[in-house]
PDB file of C-alpha atoms in Angstrom:
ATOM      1  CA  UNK A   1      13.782   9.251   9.741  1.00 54.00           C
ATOM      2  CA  UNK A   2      12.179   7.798  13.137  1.00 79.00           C
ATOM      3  CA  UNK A   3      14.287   4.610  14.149  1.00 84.00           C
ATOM      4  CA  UNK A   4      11.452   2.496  14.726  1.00 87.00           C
ATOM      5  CA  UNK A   5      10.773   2.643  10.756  1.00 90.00           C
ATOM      6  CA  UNK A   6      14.158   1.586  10.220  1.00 91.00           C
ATOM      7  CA  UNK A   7      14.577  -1.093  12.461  1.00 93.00           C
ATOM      8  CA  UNK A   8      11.287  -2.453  11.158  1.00 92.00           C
ATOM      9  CA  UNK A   9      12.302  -2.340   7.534  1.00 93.00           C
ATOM     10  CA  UNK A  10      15.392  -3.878   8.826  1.00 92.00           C
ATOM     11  CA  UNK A  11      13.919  -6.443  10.271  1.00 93.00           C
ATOM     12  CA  UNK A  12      11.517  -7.229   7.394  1.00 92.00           C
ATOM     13  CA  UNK A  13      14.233  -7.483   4.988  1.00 92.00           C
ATOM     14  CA  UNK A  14      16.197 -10.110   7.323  1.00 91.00           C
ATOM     15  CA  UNK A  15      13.711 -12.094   7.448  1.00 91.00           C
ATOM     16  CA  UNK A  16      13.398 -12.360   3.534  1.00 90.00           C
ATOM     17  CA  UNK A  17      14.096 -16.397   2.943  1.00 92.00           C
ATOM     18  CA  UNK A  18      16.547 -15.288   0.332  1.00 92.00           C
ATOM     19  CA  UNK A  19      18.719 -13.567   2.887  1.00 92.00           C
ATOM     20  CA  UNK A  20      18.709 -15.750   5.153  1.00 93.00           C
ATOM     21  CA  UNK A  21      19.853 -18.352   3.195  1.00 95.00           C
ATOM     22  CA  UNK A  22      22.918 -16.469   1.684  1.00 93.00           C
ATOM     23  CA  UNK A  23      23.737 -15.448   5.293  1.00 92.00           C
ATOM     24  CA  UNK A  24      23.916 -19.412   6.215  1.00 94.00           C
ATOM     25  CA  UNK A  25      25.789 -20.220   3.237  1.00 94.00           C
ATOM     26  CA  UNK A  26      28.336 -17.739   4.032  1.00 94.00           C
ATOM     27  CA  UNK A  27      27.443 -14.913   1.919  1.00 95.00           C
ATOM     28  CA  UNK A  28      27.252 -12.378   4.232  1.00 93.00           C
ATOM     29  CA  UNK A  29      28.379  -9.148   2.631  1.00 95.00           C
ATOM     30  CA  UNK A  30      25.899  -9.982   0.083  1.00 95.00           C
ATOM     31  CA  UNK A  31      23.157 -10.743   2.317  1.00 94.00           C
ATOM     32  CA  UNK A  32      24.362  -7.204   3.934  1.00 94.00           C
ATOM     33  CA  UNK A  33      24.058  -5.484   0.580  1.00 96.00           C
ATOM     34  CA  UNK A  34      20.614  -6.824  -0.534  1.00 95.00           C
ATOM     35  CA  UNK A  35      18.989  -5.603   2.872  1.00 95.00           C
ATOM     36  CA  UNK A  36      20.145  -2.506   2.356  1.00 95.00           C
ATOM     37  CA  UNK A  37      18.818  -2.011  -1.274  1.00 96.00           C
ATOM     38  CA  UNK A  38      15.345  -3.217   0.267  1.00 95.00           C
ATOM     39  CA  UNK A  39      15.452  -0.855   2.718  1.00 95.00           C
ATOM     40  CA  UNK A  40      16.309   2.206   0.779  1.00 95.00           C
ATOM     41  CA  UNK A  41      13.872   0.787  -2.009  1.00 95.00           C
ATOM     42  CA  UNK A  42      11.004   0.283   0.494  1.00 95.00           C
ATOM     43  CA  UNK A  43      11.681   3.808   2.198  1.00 95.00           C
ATOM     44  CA  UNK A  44      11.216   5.277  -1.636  1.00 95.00           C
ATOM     45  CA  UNK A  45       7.852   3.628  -1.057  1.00 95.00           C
ATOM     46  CA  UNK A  46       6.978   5.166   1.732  1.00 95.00           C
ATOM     47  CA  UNK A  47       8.416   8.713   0.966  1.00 94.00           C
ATOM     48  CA  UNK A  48       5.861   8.553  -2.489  1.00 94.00           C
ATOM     49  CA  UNK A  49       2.948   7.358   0.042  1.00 94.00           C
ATOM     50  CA  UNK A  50       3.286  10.358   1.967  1.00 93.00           C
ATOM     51  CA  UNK A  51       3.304  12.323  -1.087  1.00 93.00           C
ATOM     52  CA  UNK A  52       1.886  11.245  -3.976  1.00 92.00           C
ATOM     53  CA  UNK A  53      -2.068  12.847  -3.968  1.00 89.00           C
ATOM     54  CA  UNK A  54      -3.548   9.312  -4.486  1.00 91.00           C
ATOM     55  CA  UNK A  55      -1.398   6.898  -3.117  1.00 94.00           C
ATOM     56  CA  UNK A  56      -3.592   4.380  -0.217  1.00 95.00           C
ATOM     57  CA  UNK A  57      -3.757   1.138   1.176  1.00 96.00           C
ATOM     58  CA  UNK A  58      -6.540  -1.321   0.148  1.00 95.00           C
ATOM     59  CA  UNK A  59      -6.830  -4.641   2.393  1.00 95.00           C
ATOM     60  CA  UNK A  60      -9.129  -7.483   0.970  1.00 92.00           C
ATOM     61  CA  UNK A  61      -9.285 -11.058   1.410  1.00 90.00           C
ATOM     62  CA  UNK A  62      -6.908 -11.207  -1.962  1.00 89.00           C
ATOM     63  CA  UNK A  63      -4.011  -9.532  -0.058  1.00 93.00           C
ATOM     64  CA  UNK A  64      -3.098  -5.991   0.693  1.00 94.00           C
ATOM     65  CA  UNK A  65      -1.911  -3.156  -1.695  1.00 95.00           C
ATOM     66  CA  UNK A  66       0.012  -0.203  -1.683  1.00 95.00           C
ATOM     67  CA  UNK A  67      -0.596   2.037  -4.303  1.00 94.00           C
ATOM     68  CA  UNK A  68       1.501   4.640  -5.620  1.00 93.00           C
ATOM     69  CA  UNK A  69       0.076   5.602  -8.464  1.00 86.00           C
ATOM     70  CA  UNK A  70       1.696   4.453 -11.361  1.00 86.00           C
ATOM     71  CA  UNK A  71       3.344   1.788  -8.545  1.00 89.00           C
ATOM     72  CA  UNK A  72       1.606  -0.860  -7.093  1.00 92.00           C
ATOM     73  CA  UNK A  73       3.232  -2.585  -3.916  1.00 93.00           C
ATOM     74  CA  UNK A  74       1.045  -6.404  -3.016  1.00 93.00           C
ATOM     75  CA  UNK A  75       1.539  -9.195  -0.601  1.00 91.00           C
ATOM     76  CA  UNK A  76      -1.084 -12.067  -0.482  1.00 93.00           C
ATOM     77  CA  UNK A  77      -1.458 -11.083   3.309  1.00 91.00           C
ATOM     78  CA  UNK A  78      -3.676  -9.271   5.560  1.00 92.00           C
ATOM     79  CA  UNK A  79      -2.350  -5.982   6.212  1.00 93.00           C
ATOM     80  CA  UNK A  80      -1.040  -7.513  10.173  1.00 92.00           C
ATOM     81  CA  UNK A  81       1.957  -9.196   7.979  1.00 92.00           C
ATOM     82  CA  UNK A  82       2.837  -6.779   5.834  1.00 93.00           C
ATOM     83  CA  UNK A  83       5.050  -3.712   7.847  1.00 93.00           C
ATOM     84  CA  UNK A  84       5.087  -1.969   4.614  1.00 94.00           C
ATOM     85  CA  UNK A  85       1.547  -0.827   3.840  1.00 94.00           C
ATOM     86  CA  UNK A  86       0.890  -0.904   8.171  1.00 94.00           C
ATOM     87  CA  UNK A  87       4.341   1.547   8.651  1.00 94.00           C
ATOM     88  CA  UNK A  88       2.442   3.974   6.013  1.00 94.00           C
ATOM     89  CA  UNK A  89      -1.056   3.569   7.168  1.00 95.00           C
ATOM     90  CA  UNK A  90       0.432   4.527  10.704  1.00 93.00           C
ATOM     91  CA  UNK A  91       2.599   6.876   8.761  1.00 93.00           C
ATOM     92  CA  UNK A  92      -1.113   8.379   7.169  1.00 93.00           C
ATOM     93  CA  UNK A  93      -1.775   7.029   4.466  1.00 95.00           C
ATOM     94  CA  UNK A  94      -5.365   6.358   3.631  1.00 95.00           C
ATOM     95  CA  UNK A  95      -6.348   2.713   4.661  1.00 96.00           C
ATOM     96  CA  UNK A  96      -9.471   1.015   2.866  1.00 96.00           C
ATOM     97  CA  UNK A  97     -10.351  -2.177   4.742  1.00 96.00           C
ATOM     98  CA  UNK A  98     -12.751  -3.831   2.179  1.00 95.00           C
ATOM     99  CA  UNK A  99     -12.697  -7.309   4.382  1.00 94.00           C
ATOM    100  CA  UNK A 100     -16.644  -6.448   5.571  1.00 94.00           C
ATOM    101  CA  UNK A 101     -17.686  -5.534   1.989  1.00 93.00           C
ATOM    102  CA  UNK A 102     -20.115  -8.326   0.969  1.00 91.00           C
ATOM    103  CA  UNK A 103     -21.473  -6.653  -2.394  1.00 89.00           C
ATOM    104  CA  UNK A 104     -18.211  -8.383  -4.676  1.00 87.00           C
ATOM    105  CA  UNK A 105     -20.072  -7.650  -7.447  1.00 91.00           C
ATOM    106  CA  UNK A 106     -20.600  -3.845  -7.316  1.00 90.00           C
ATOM    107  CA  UNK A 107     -17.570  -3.735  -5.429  1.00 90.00           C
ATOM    108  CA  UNK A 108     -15.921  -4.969  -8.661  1.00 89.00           C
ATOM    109  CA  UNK A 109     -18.226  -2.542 -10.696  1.00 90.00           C
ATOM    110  CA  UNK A 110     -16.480   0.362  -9.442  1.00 91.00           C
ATOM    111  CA  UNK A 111     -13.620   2.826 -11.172  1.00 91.00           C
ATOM    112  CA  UNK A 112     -10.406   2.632 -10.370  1.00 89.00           C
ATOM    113  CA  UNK A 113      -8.856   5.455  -8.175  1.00 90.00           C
ATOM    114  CA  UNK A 114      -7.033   7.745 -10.922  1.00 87.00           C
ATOM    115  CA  UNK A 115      -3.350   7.748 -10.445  1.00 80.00           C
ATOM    116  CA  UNK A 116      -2.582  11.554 -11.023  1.00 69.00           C
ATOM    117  CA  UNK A 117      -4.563  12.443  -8.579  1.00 57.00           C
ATOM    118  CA  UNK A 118      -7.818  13.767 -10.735  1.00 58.00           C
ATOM    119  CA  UNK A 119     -10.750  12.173 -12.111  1.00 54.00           C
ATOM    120  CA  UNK A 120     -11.905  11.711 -15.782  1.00 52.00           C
ATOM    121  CA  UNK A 121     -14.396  14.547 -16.667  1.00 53.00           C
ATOM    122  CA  UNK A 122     -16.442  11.261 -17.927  1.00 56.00           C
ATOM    123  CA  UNK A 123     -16.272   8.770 -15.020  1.00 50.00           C
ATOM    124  CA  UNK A 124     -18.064   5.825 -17.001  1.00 54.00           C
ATOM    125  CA  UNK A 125     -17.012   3.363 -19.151  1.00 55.00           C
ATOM    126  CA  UNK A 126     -14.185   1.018 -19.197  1.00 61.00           C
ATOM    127  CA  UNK A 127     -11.063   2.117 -18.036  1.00 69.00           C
ATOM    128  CA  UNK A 128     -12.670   5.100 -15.981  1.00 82.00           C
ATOM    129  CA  UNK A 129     -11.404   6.647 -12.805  1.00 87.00           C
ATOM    130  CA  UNK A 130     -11.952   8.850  -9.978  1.00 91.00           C
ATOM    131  CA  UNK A 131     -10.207  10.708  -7.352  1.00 89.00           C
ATOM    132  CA  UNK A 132      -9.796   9.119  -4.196  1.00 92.00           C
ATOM    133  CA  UNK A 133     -12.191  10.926  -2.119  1.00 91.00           C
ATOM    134  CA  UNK A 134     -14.785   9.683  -4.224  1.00 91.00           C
ATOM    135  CA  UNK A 135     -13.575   6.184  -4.857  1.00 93.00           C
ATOM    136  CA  UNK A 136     -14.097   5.776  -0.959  1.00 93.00           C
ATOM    137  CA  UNK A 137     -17.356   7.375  -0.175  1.00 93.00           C
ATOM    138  CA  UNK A 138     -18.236   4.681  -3.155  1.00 93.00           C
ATOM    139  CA  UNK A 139     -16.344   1.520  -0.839  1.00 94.00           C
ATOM    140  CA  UNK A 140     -17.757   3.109   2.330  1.00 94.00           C
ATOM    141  CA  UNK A 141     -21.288   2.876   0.890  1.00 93.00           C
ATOM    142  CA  UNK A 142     -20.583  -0.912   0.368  1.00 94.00           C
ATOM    143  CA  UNK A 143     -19.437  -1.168   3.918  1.00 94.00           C
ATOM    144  CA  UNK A 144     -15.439  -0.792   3.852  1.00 94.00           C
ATOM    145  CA  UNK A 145     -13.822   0.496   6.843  1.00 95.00           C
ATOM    146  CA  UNK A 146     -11.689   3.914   6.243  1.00 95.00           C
ATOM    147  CA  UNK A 147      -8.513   4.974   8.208  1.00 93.00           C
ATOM    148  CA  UNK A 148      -6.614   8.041   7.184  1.00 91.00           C
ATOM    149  CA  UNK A 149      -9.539   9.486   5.971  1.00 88.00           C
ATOM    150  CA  UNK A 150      -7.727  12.301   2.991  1.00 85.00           C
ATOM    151  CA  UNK A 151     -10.863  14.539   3.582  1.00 74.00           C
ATOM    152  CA  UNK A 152     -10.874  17.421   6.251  1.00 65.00           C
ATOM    153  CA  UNK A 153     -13.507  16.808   8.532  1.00 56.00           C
ATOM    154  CA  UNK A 154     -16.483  19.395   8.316  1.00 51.00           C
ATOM    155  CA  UNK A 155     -17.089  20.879  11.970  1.00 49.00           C
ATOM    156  CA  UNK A 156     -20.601  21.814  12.593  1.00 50.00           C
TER     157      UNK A 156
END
C-alpha cells in the first residue's frame, strides 16, 4: 500500500470531530482505536473500487458518491473535500462529473448503473439498469465530464 494513501486516510480520520473530541477529553487510546477501524474500513472501500466491475464516482451539486455496488459511500461535498472518492478516482476509478449537466430532468430519467456489473436484457421501466459503459455515454450526451474512462480507447 503506497504511504501517501495511508497518511491521507490517516489524516482524514483525525480530523473526524468525534476524534478529536475524545482525544481532548483524554480518551486517547480510544480515539487511537476508532482511526484505525476507519482506516482499515475506508481501505476495504477502496480495495472493492479497484475491483468491483461497476464501482465509480459520481460528483453533482448534491454531494459526491462512491459506489460499490451493493455499497454506496456519500458526503454532501464536492469531490475537492472528500479524499475518499479523489484517492480512488486518482487510484482509477471512473469519475462522472455531472456539475455541467443542465438537462436535471432527463438526467433524472436515466437507469441506474447495474450493480453486478451487467445490464437488464430489458433496460426500460422502473427499476431498470445498465452497465456502466452505457450509463456514461448516456451522462456524457447530457454534458458530464468523464475521468477514468472503463472503455479501451479505439486507435484508428
Amino acid at each position: 500500500m503506497q504511504t501517501g494513501v495511508l497518511r491521507v486516510l490517516r489524516a482524514t480520520a483525525a480530523s473526524w470531530w468525534r476524534h478529536i473530541e475524545l482525544h481532548r477529553t483524554g480518551q486517547t487510546a480510544l480515539a487511537q482505536r476508532l482511526e484505525r477501524q476507519t482506516v482499515l474500513r475506508d481501505l476495504g472501500y477502496l480495495r472493492q473500487a479497484a475491483t468491483l466491475p461497476n464501482a465509480h464516482v459520481i460528483c453533482g451539486e448534491g454531494g459526491t458518491f462512491l459506489h460499490l455496488g451493493w455499497t454506496t459511500v456519500s458526503t454532501f461535498a464536492p469531490i475537492e473535500r472528500f479524499p475518499l472518492a479523489a484517492l480512488a478516482v486518482a487510484r482509477g476509478t471512473p469519475f462522472i462529473d455531472i456539475r455541467p449537466v443542465t438537462g436535471v430532468i432527463a438526467f433524472a430519467n436515466l437507469p441506474r448503473v447495474a450493480r453486478d456489473g451487467a445490464g437488464d436484457s430489458e433496460p426500460w421501466g422502473p427499476g431498470r439498469s445498465v452497465s456502466l459503459t452505457d450509463y456514461i455515454d448516456m451522462v456524457e450526451e447530457l454534458g458530464a465530464r468523464i475521468a477514468n474512462h472503463p472503455r479501451p480507447r479505439q486507435s484508428i
